[in-house]
CSV table of C-alpha atoms in Angstrom, one decimal:
chain,number,residue,atom,x,y,z
J,1,MET,CA,-30.3,17.4,17.9
J,2,ASN,CA,-26.8,18.7,17.0
J,3,ALA,CA,-25.0,17.9,13.8
J,4,ILE,CA,-21.9,17.0,15.7
J,5,GLU,CA,-21.4,16.1,19.4
J,6,LEU,CA,-18.0,15.3,20.9
J,7,THR,CA,-17.8,14.3,24.6
J,8,ASN,CA,-14.4,14.0,26.3
J,9,VAL,CA,-12.7,12.8,23.1
J,10,THR,CA,-9.0,11.8,23.4
J,11,TYR,CA,-6.7,10.4,20.8
J,12,LYS,CA,-3.0,9.5,21.0
J,13,TYR,CA,-0.7,8.4,18.2
J,14,GLN,CA,1.5,5.3,18.6
J,15,ASP,CA,4.5,7.5,19.3
J,16,GLY,CA,2.7,8.9,22.4
J,17,PHE,CA,1.8,12.2,20.8
J,18,ASN,CA,-1.4,13.4,22.4
J,19,ALA,CA,-3.3,14.8,19.3
J,20,LEU,CA,-6.6,15.4,21.0
J,21,ASN,CA,-7.1,15.7,24.8
J,22,ASN,CA,-10.5,15.6,26.4
J,23,ILE,CA,-12.4,17.5,23.6
J,24,THR,CA,-16.0,18.3,24.3
J,25,LEU,CA,-17.8,20.2,21.5
J,26,MET,CA,-21.3,20.7,20.1
J,27,ILE,CA,-21.9,21.9,16.6
J,28,PRO,CA,-25.5,22.8,15.6
J,29,ILE,CA,-27.1,21.8,12.4
J,30,GLY,CA,-26.6,24.4,9.7
J,31,ALA,CA,-23.6,26.0,11.3
J,32,LYS,CA,-20.6,27.5,9.4
J,33,VAL,CA,-17.7,26.6,11.5
J,34,ALA,CA,-14.1,27.7,11.2
J,35,LEU,CA,-11.5,25.5,13.0
J,36,LEU,CA,-8.3,27.4,13.8
J,37,GLY,CA,-5.1,26.8,15.6
J,38,PRO,CA,-1.3,26.6,15.1
J,39,ASN,CA,0.4,23.7,13.3
J,40,GLY,CA,0.2,20.6,15.4
J,41,ALA,CA,-2.9,21.8,17.3
J,42,GLY,CA,-4.9,18.6,16.3
J,43,LYS,CA,-7.1,20.1,13.6
J,44,SER,CA,-6.7,17.4,11.0
J,45,THR,CA,-6.9,14.6,13.6
J,46,LEU,CA,-10.2,16.1,14.7
J,47,LEU,CA,-11.6,16.3,11.2
J,48,HIS,CA,-10.6,12.7,10.5
J,49,HIS,CA,-12.6,11.6,13.6
J,50,LEU,CA,-15.7,13.4,12.3
J,51,ASN,CA,-15.6,11.4,9.1
J,52,GLY,CA,-14.9,8.1,10.8
J,53,LEU,CA,-11.4,7.7,9.5
J,54,LYS,CA,-10.3,7.6,13.1
J,55,ILE,CA,-12.2,6.3,16.1
J,56,PRO,CA,-11.8,8.0,19.5
J,57,GLN,CA,-9.7,6.0,22.0
J,58,GLU,CA,-11.6,7.7,24.9
J,59,GLY,CA,-14.9,9.6,24.9
J,60,SER,CA,-17.6,9.5,22.3
J,61,ILE,CA,-18.8,11.2,19.1
J,62,LYS,CA,-22.3,11.5,17.6
J,63,ILE,CA,-22.9,12.5,14.0
J,64,MET,CA,-26.5,13.5,13.4
J,65,GLY,CA,-27.5,11.5,16.4
J,66,THR,CA,-25.6,8.3,15.3
J,67,PRO,CA,-22.7,7.2,17.7
J,68,LEU,CA,-19.4,6.8,15.9
J,69,MET,CA,-18.0,3.3,16.3
J,70,LYS,CA,-16.1,0.9,14.0
J,71,LYS,CA,-19.4,-0.8,13.0
J,72,THR,CA,-21.0,2.6,12.2
J,73,ALA,CA,-18.1,4.3,10.5
J,74,SER,CA,-19.3,3.5,7.0
J,75,GLN,CA,-22.7,4.9,7.9
J,76,ILE,CA,-21.1,8.0,9.3
J,77,ARG,CA,-19.2,8.6,6.0
J,78,GLN,CA,-22.6,8.8,4.2
J,79,LYS,CA,-23.6,11.6,6.6
J,80,VAL,CA,-20.2,13.4,6.5
J,81,GLY,CA,-18.2,14.3,3.4
J,82,LEU,CA,-14.5,15.1,3.9
J,83,VAL,CA,-12.6,17.2,1.3
J,84,PHE,CA,-8.8,16.7,1.8
J,85,GLN,CA,-6.4,19.6,1.7
J,86,ASP,CA,-4.7,18.4,-1.5
J,87,PRO,CA,-7.2,17.5,-4.2
J,88,ASP,CA,-4.7,15.2,-5.8
J,89,ASP,CA,-5.3,12.8,-2.9
J,90,GLN,CA,-9.0,12.7,-3.9
J,91,VAL,CA,-9.2,13.3,-7.6
J,92,PHE,CA,-7.7,10.3,-9.5
J,93,SER,CA,-10.1,8.8,-12.1
J,94,GLY,CA,-9.8,9.1,-15.9
J,95,THR,CA,-12.3,11.9,-16.3
J,96,VAL,CA,-13.9,14.4,-14.1
J,97,LEU,CA,-17.3,12.7,-14.4
J,98,GLU,CA,-15.9,9.3,-13.6
J,99,ASP,CA,-14.2,10.7,-10.5
J,100,VAL,CA,-17.4,12.2,-9.2
J,101,GLU,CA,-19.3,9.0,-9.9
J,102,PHE,CA,-16.9,7.0,-7.7
J,103,GLY,CA,-18.7,7.7,-4.4
J,104,PRO,CA,-22.3,7.3,-5.5
J,105,ARG,CA,-21.4,4.0,-7.2
J,106,ASN,CA,-19.9,2.8,-4.0
J,107,LEU,CA,-23.2,3.7,-2.3
J,108,LYS,CA,-24.9,1.3,-4.8
J,109,MET,CA,-27.0,4.1,-6.3
J,110,ALA,CA,-28.9,3.2,-9.5
J,111,ASP,CA,-27.3,4.2,-12.8
J,112,ASP,CA,-29.9,6.9,-13.5
J,113,GLU,CA,-29.6,8.3,-10.0
J,114,VAL,CA,-25.7,8.4,-10.3
J,115,ASP,CA,-25.9,10.3,-13.5
J,116,GLU,CA,-28.5,12.8,-12.0
J,117,VAL,CA,-26.6,13.5,-8.7
J,118,CYS,CA,-23.2,13.7,-10.4
J,119,ARG,CA,-24.3,16.2,-13.1
J,120,ALA,CA,-26.1,18.2,-10.4
J,121,ALA,CA,-23.0,18.2,-8.2
J,122,LEU,CA,-20.7,19.3,-11.0
J,123,GLY,CA,-23.2,22.0,-11.9
J,124,ASN,CA,-23.2,23.3,-8.4
J,125,VAL,CA,-19.5,23.8,-8.4
J,126,GLY,CA,-19.4,25.2,-12.0
J,127,MET,CA,-17.5,22.2,-13.5
J,128,LEU,CA,-20.2,20.4,-15.6
J,129,GLU,CA,-18.7,21.6,-18.9
J,130,HIS,CA,-15.4,19.9,-17.9
J,131,LYS,CA,-17.0,16.6,-17.1
J,132,ASP,CA,-15.1,14.7,-19.9
J,133,ARG,CA,-11.7,16.2,-19.2
J,134,PRO,CA,-8.9,14.3,-17.4
J,135,PRO,CA,-8.3,15.7,-14.0
J,136,TYR,CA,-4.6,16.2,-14.7
J,137,HIS,CA,-5.6,18.8,-17.3
J,138,LEU,CA,-7.3,20.9,-14.6
J,139,SER,CA,-5.9,23.8,-12.6
J,140,TYR,CA,-5.5,23.3,-8.8
J,141,GLY,CA,-8.6,25.3,-8.1
J,142,GLN,CA,-10.6,23.3,-10.6
J,143,LYS,CA,-9.4,20.1,-9.0
J,144,LYS,CA,-10.6,21.5,-5.6
J,145,ARG,CA,-14.1,22.0,-7.1
J,146,VAL,CA,-14.1,18.5,-8.5
J,147,ALA,CA,-13.2,17.1,-5.1
J,148,ILE,CA,-16.1,19.1,-3.5
J,149,ALA,CA,-18.4,17.8,-6.3
J,150,GLY,CA,-17.4,14.2,-5.5
J,151,ILE,CA,-18.5,14.8,-1.9
J,152,LEU,CA,-21.7,16.6,-2.9
J,153,ALA,CA,-22.7,13.7,-5.1
J,154,MET,CA,-22.9,11.5,-2.1
J,155,ARG,CA,-25.5,13.8,-0.5
J,156,PRO,CA,-24.0,14.2,2.9
J,157,ASP,CA,-25.6,16.3,5.7
J,158,ILE,CA,-22.2,17.7,6.8
J,159,ILE,CA,-19.3,18.8,4.7
J,160,ILE,CA,-15.8,19.0,6.2
J,161,LEU,CA,-12.9,20.7,4.4
J,162,ASP,CA,-9.2,20.6,5.4
J,163,GLU,CA,-7.6,24.0,4.5
J,164,PRO,CA,-9.8,24.6,1.4
J,165,MET,CA,-8.0,27.9,0.6
J,166,SER,CA,-4.5,26.5,0.6
J,167,TYR,CA,-2.4,27.1,-2.5
J,168,LEU,CA,-5.2,29.0,-4.3
J,169,ASP,CA,-4.8,32.4,-5.9
J,170,PRO,CA,-7.1,35.2,-4.7
J,171,ALA,CA,-9.6,34.6,-7.5
J,172,GLY,CA,-9.7,30.9,-6.6
J,173,GLN,CA,-10.2,31.7,-2.9
J,174,ASP,CA,-13.1,33.9,-3.8
J,175,ASP,CA,-14.6,31.1,-5.9
J,176,VAL,CA,-14.3,28.6,-3.1
J,177,ALA,CA,-15.8,31.1,-0.6
J,178,GLY,CA,-18.8,31.6,-2.9
J,179,LEU,CA,-19.2,27.9,-3.3
J,180,LEU,CA,-19.1,27.4,0.5
J,181,ASN,CA,-21.9,30.0,0.9
J,182,GLY,CA,-23.9,28.2,-1.8
J,183,LEU,CA,-23.5,24.9,0.1
J,184,HIS,CA,-24.7,26.7,3.3
J,185,TYR,CA,-27.8,28.0,1.4
J,186,MET,CA,-28.5,24.3,0.5
J,187,GLY,CA,-28.8,23.6,4.2
J,188,LYS,CA,-25.4,21.9,4.7
J,189,THR,CA,-23.5,22.0,8.0
J,190,ILE,CA,-20.0,23.1,7.0
J,191,LEU,CA,-16.8,22.8,9.1
J,192,LEU,CA,-13.4,23.8,7.8
J,193,SER,CA,-9.9,24.1,9.1
J,194,THR,CA,-8.0,27.3,8.2
J,195,HIS,CA,-5.1,29.5,9.2
J,196,ASP,CA,-6.8,32.5,7.6
J,197,VAL,CA,-8.4,34.6,10.4
J,198,ASN,CA,-9.6,37.2,7.8
J,199,PHE,CA,-11.6,34.5,6.0
J,200,ALA,CA,-12.9,33.0,9.2
J,201,ALA,CA,-14.1,36.5,10.4
J,202,SER,CA,-16.0,37.2,7.2
J,203,TRP,CA,-17.5,33.7,6.6
J,204,ALA,CA,-18.0,31.8,9.8
J,205,ASP,CA,-20.8,32.0,12.4
J,206,MET,CA,-18.9,29.7,14.9
J,207,VAL,CA,-15.2,29.5,15.7
J,208,VAL,CA,-13.4,26.6,17.3
J,209,ILE,CA,-9.8,27.2,18.4
J,210,LEU,CA,-7.4,24.3,19.2
J,211,LYS,CA,-3.9,24.4,20.7
J,212,ASP,CA,-1.8,21.4,21.6
J,213,GLY,CA,-4.7,19.0,21.2
J,214,GLU,CA,-6.9,20.9,23.6
J,215,LEU,CA,-10.0,23.1,23.0
J,216,LEU,CA,-8.8,26.6,23.7
J,217,ALA,CA,-12.0,28.4,22.9
J,218,THR,CA,-15.3,28.0,21.1
J,219,GLY,CA,-18.0,30.6,20.3
J,220,GLY,CA,-18.8,33.3,17.8
J,221,ILE,CA,-16.4,35.4,15.7
J,222,ASP,CA,-16.0,37.8,18.6
J,223,LEU,CA,-13.3,35.3,19.7
J,224,LEU,CA,-11.1,36.5,16.8
J,225,VAL,CA,-10.7,40.0,18.4
J,226,ASN,CA,-10.1,38.5,21.9
J,227,GLU,CA,-6.4,39.3,22.0
J,228,GLU,CA,-5.6,37.0,24.9
J,229,ILE,CA,-7.0,34.0,23.1
J,230,ILE,CA,-5.5,35.0,19.8
J,231,ARG,CA,-2.1,35.3,21.4
J,232,LYS,CA,-2.4,31.9,23.0
J,233,ALA,CA,-3.3,30.3,19.7
J,234,ASN,CA,-0.4,31.9,17.9
J,235,LEU,CA,-2.8,33.7,15.5
J,236,HIS,CA,-3.3,37.4,14.8
J,237,LEU,CA,-6.2,39.8,14.7
J,238,PRO,CA,-8.1,40.1,11.4
J,239,ILE,CA,-6.6,42.8,9.3
J,240,ILE,CA,-9.7,45.0,9.6
J,241,SER,CA,-9.4,44.8,13.3
J,242,ARG,CA,-5.7,45.7,13.2
J,243,LEU,CA,-6.5,48.7,11.1
J,244,PHE,CA,-9.1,50.1,13.5
J,245,LYS,CA,-6.9,49.3,16.5
J,246,MET,CA,-4.4,51.8,15.0
J,247,LEU,CA,-7.1,54.5,15.4
J,248,PRO,CA,-7.5,54.8,19.2
J,249,ASP,CA,-9.3,58.2,18.8
J,250,LEU,CA,-12.3,56.4,17.5
J,251,GLU,CA,-12.8,54.9,21.1
J,252,LEU,CA,-14.5,51.8,19.8
J,253,GLU,CA,-16.0,49.4,22.4
J,254,THR,CA,-15.5,46.5,20.0
J,255,LEU,CA,-13.2,46.3,17.0
J,256,PRO,CA,-14.9,45.5,13.7
J,257,LYS,CA,-14.0,41.9,12.7
J,258,ASN,CA,-14.7,42.0,9.0
J,259,GLU,CA,-15.5,44.3,6.0
J,260,GLN,CA,-19.2,44.3,6.7
J,261,GLU,CA,-18.9,45.4,10.3
J,262,ALA,CA,-16.3,48.1,9.3
J,263,ALA,CA,-18.6,49.4,6.5
J,264,ARG,CA,-21.6,49.6,8.9
J,265,TYR,CA,-19.5,51.5,11.5
J,266,LEU,CA,-18.1,54.0,8.9
J,267,TYR,CA,-21.6,54.5,7.4
J,268,ARG,CA,-23.0,55.3,10.8
J,269,ARG,CA,-20.2,57.7,11.6
J,270,LEU,CA,-20.6,59.5,8.3
J,271,ASN,CA,-24.3,59.9,9.0
J,272,GLU,CA,-23.6,61.3,12.4
J,273,GLN,CA,-21.2,63.8,10.9
J,274,GLU,CA,-23.7,64.9,8.3
J,275,SER,CA,-26.4,65.3,10.9
J,276,LYS,CA,-24.0,67.3,13.1
J,277,TYR,CA,-23.0,69.8,10.3
J,278,SER,CA,-26.6,70.1,9.0
J,279,LEU,CA,-27.6,71.5,12.3
């Protein structure tokens, strides 16, 4: 069973704008998925479908084997947690703890269970010590963590994030990246939208690229060095790949896509040079 299955999904807004057009996509359980594409590609509309905020007008969606329909939308939201791009749209209670408790209480959890899951969720995002603070006293990055904790407390199988790195400073982006890896180690399926090809190349194991509401490509991170696809999607090569592309004498069969691949290549070349001179 896949975590997410879309079959021929189409969705048009009332003004006639075709946000999604005949999308078929399978996402396996435990995947780390980066959803990329230019503005207006349909990324947010797709994410809203996966959380049951929107229902496909044509085609079908299954979440952990459950078909998405109006009567199952609330059930789907227990399986899929959606973190909005702006945490101020999601973090609104009097204190951090009260905010994280909102979801579990709506799920009718017992009081002792609510306390347990909320403290655990805040601990997982490094915000437990701030549990009694008003959200408006927090930094933007801290609010992002609280928003994620609020989703974690509902114990979803799938976590979806809309532009989780937006408006964060570099340290905040590193914190969120570490948190996402921690969620993956917990066994969560994670899907996020991003414009950052560098982050996608270093974090994701699956890439989905949309353009004009259509699925342009899906596969591994090798897609991010496919210049034809990148050009069509109005994206650019990862910065590591651009650097190595400027060194044609290396005669690389495939451009490194991230720091790890670049380091492995350079280490191998250094060893080859040492072996050559030692002879």
